[in-house]
Short mmCIF file of C-alpha atoms in Angstrom, two decimals:
data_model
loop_
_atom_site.label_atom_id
_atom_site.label_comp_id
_atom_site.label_asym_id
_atom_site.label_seq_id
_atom_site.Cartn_x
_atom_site.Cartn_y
_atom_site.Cartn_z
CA UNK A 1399 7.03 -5.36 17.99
CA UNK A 1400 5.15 -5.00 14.67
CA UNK A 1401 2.39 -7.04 13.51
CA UNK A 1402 4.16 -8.03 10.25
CA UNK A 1403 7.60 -8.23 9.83
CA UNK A 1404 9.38 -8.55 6.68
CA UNK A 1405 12.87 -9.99 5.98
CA UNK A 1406 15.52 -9.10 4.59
CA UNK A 1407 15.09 -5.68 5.05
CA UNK A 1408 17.64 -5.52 1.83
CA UNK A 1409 18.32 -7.76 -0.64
CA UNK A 1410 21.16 -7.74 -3.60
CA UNK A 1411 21.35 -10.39 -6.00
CA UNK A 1412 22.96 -10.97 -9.12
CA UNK A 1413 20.59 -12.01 -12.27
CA UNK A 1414 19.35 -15.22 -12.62
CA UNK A 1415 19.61 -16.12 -8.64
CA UNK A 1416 16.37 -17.15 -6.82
CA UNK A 1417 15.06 -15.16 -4.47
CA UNK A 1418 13.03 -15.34 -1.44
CA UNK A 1419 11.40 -12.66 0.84
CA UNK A 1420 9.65 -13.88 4.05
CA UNK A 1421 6.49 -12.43 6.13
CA UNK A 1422 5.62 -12.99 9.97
CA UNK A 1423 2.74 -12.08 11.32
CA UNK A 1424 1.94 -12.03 14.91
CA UNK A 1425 -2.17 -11.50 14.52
CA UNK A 1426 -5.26 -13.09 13.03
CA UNK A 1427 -6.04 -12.61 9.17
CA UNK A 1428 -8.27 -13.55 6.65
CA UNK A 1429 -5.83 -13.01 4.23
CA UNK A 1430 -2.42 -12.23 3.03
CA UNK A 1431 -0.98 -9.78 0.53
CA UNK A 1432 2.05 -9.37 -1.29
CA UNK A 1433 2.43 -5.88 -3.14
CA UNK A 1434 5.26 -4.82 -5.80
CA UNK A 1435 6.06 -0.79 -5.27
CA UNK A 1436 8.80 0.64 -8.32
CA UNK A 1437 10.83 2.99 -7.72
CA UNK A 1438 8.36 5.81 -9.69
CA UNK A 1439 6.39 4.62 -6.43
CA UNK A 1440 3.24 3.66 -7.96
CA UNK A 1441 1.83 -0.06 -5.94
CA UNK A 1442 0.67 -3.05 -7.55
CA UNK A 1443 -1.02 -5.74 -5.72
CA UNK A 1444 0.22 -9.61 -6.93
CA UNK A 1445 -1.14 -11.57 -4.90
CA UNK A 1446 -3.84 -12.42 -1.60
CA UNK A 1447 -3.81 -15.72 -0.36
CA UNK A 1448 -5.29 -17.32 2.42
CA UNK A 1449 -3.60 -20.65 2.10
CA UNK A 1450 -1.70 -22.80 0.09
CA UNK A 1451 0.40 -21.44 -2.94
CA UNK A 1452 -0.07 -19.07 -5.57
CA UNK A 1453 1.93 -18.65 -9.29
CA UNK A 1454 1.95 -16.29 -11.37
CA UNK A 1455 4.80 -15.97 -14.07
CA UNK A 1456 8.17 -16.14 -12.23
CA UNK A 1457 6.31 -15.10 -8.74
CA UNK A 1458 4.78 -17.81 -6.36
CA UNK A 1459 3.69 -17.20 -2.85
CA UNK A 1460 2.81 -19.50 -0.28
CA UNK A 1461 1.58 -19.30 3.10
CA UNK A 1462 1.74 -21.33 5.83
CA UNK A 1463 -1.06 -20.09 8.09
CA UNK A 1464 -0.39 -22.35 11.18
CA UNK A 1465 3.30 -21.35 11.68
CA UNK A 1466 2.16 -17.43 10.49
CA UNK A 1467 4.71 -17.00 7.77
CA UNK A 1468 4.45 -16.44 4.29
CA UNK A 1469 7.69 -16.41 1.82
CA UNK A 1470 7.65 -14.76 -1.79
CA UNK A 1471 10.06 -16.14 -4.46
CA UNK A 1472 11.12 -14.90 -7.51
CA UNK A 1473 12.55 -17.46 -9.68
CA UNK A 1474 15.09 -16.31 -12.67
CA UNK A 1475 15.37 -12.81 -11.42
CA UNK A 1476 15.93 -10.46 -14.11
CA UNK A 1477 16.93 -6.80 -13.33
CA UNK A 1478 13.58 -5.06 -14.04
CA UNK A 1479 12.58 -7.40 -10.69
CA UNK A 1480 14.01 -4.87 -8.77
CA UNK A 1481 11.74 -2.98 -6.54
CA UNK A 1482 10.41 -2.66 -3.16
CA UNK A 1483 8.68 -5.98 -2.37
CA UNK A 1484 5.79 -5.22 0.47
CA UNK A 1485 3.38 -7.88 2.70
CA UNK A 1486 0.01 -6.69 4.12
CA UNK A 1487 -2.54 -8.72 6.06
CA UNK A 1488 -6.44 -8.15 5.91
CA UNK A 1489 -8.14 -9.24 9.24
CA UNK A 1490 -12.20 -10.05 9.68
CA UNK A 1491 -14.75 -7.72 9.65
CA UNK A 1492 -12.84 -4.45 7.53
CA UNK A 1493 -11.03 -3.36 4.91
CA UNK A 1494 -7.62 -2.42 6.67
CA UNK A 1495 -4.44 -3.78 5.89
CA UNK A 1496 -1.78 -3.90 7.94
CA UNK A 1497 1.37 -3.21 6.47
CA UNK A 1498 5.09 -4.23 6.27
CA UNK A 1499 8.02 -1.84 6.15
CA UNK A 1500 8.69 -3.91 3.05
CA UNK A 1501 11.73 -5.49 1.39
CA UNK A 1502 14.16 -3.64 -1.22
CA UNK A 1503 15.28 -6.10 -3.52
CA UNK A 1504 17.85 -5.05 -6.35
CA UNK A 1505 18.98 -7.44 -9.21
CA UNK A 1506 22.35 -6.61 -10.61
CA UNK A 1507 22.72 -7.80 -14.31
CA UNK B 86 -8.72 1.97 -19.27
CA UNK B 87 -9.69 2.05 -15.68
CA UNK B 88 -7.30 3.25 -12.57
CA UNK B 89 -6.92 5.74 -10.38
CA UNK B 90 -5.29 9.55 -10.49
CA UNK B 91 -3.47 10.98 -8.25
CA UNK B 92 -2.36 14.78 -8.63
CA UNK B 93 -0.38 16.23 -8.12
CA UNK B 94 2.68 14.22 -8.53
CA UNK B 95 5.14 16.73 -6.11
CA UNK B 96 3.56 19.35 -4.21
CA UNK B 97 4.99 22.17 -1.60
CA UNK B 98 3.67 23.52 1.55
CA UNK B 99 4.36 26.80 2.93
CA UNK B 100 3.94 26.71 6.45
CA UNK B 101 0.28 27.73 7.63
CA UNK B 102 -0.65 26.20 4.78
CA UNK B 103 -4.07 23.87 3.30
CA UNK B 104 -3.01 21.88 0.80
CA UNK B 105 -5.46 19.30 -1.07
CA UNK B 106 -4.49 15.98 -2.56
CA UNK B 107 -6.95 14.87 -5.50
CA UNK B 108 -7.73 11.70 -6.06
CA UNK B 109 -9.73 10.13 -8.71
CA UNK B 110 -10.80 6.48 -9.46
CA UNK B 111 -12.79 5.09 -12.77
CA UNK B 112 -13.00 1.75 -11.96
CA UNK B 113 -16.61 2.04 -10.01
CA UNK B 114 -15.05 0.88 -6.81
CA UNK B 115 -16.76 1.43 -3.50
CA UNK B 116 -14.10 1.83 -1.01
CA UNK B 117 -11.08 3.99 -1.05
CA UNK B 118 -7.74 4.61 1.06
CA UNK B 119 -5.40 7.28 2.17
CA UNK B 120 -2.12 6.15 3.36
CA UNK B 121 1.50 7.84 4.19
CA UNK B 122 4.37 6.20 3.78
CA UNK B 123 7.87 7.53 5.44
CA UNK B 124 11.30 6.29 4.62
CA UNK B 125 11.52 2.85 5.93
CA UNK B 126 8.12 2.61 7.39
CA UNK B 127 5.07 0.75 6.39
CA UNK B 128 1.87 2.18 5.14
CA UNK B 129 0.10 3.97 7.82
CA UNK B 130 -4.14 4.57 6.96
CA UNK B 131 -5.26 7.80 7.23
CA UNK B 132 -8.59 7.74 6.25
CA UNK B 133 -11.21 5.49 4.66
CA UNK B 134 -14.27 5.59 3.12
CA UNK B 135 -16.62 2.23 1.97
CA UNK B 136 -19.58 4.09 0.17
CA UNK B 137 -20.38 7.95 -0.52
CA UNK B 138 -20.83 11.03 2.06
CA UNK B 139 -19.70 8.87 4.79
CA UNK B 140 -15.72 8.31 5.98
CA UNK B 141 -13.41 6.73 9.20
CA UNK B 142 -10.55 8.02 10.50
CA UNK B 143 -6.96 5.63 10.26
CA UNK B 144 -4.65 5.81 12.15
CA UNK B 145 -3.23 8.58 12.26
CA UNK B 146 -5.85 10.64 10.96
CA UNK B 147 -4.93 13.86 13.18
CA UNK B 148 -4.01 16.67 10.92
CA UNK B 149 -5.88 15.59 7.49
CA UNK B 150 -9.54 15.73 6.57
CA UNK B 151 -11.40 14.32 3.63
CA UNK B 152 -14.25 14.66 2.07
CA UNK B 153 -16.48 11.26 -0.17
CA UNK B 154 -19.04 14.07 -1.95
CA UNK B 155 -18.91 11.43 -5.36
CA UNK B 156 -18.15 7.54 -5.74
CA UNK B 157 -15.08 8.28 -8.01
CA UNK B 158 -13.42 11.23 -5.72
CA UNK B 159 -12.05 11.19 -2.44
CA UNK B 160 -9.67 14.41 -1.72
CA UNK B 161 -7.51 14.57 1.56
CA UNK B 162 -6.77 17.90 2.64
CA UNK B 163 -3.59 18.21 4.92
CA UNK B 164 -3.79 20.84 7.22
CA UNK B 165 -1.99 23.49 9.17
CA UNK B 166 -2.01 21.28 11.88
CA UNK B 167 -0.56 18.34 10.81
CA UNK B 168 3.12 19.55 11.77
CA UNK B 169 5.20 16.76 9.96
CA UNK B 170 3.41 16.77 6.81
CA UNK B 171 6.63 15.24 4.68
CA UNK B 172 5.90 11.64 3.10
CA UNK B 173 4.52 9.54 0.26
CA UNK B 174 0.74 9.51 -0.09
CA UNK B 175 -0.76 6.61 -1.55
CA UNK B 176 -4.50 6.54 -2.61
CA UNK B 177 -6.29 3.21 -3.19
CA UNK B 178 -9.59 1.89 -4.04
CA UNK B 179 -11.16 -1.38 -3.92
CA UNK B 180 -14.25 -2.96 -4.98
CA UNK B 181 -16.78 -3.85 -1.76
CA UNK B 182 -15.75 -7.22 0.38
CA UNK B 183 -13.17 -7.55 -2.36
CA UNK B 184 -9.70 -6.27 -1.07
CA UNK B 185 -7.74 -8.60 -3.90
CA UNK B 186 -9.02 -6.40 -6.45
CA UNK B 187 -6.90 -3.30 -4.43
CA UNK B 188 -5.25 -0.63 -6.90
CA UNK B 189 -3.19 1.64 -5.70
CA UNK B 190 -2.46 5.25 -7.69
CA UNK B 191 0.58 6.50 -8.07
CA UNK B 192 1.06 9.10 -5.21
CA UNK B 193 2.36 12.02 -4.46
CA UNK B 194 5.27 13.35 -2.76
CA UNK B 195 4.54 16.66 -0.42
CA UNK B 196 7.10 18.59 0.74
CA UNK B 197 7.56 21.61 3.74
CA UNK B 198 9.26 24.65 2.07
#
């Protein structure tokens, strides 16, 4: 079993909808990270979080650190949205993340 | 402005073959990252490095060296005997103790001919 698990694996929408992506982890962090990778591939971090919610624009994450889950949403998804959505976890003591397989969300206008 | 290059953007490997993957970061960061990503996979670490002239392996490290000579460069060479040498290779850098400051190049694609 991984370590973080992402779901959906895939995710359609039309624009407009709001949209939620979900991470589990199974270990110990210090923090959590959600990542945006375009299709070019180029990776751009949004958030880390360690509890609590963040907002930024249209994005918020929140964490919930007992339960080990942490959900991005998207609100008023717009087309250029569309791109692989990724969750990494930082643990004590280094700099390693430990990665989702990540979640490939496409907004249809 | 500040980032990180990665070149080149698509590169071929003959079989036998050393290839080296630059990377290059401006933004005075301490640590940098090699990672390979497959189809459908998560990042997997290859190597690290948090200050100059000294490095750690990832995990999966077998096949690849690198070299930290300067703060801004950190090169991965992929050798002869990594045998599956087809992904995605992300470089990142970070400042120290600071891993929500993490940028990410824009990688480069290496195919087997």
């Amino acid at each position: 079993k991984n370590e973080v698990e992402q779901s959906p694996q895939n995710l359609t929408a039309q624009e407009g909808e709001f949209i939620t992506i979900n991470c589990s982890y199974s270990v110990g962090i210090s923090a959590l990270h959600w990542l945006q990778q375009h299709p070019g591939g180029g990776i751009v971090s949004l958030f880390m979080l360690s509890s609590g919610k963040k907002k930024h624009g249209r994005l918020i994450a929140t964490i919930n650190i007992q339960e080990k889950h942490s959900s991005l949403h998207i609100t008023a998804s717009h087309p250029r949205d569309s791109a692989v959505y990724i969750c990494a976890v930082s643990r004590d003591s280094n700099y390693q993340l430990i990665w989702g397989a990540g979640t490939k969300l496409i907004i249809k206008p | 402005d500040g980032g990180i290059t990665q070149s080149p953007k698509y590169l071929f490997r003959k079989e036998g073959q050393n290839v080296t993957l630059s990377c290059e970061q401006n933004l005075n960061h301490d640590a940098m990252y090699w990672y390979r990503q497959d189809p459908g996979q998560g990042l997997r670490l290859i190597y690290y490095s948090q200050i100059v002239n000294d490095f750690q392996k990832g995990d999966i490290a077998e096949g690849y060296s690198v070299s930290r000579e300067k703060k801004e460069s950190f090169p991965l060479t992929v050798t002869s005997a990594q045998k599956n040498p087809t992904a995605f290779y992300l470089c990142a850098s970070c400042p120290r103790d600071s891993l929500e400051k993490l940028f990410f190049g824009s990688g480069t694609q290496l195919s087997v001919l």
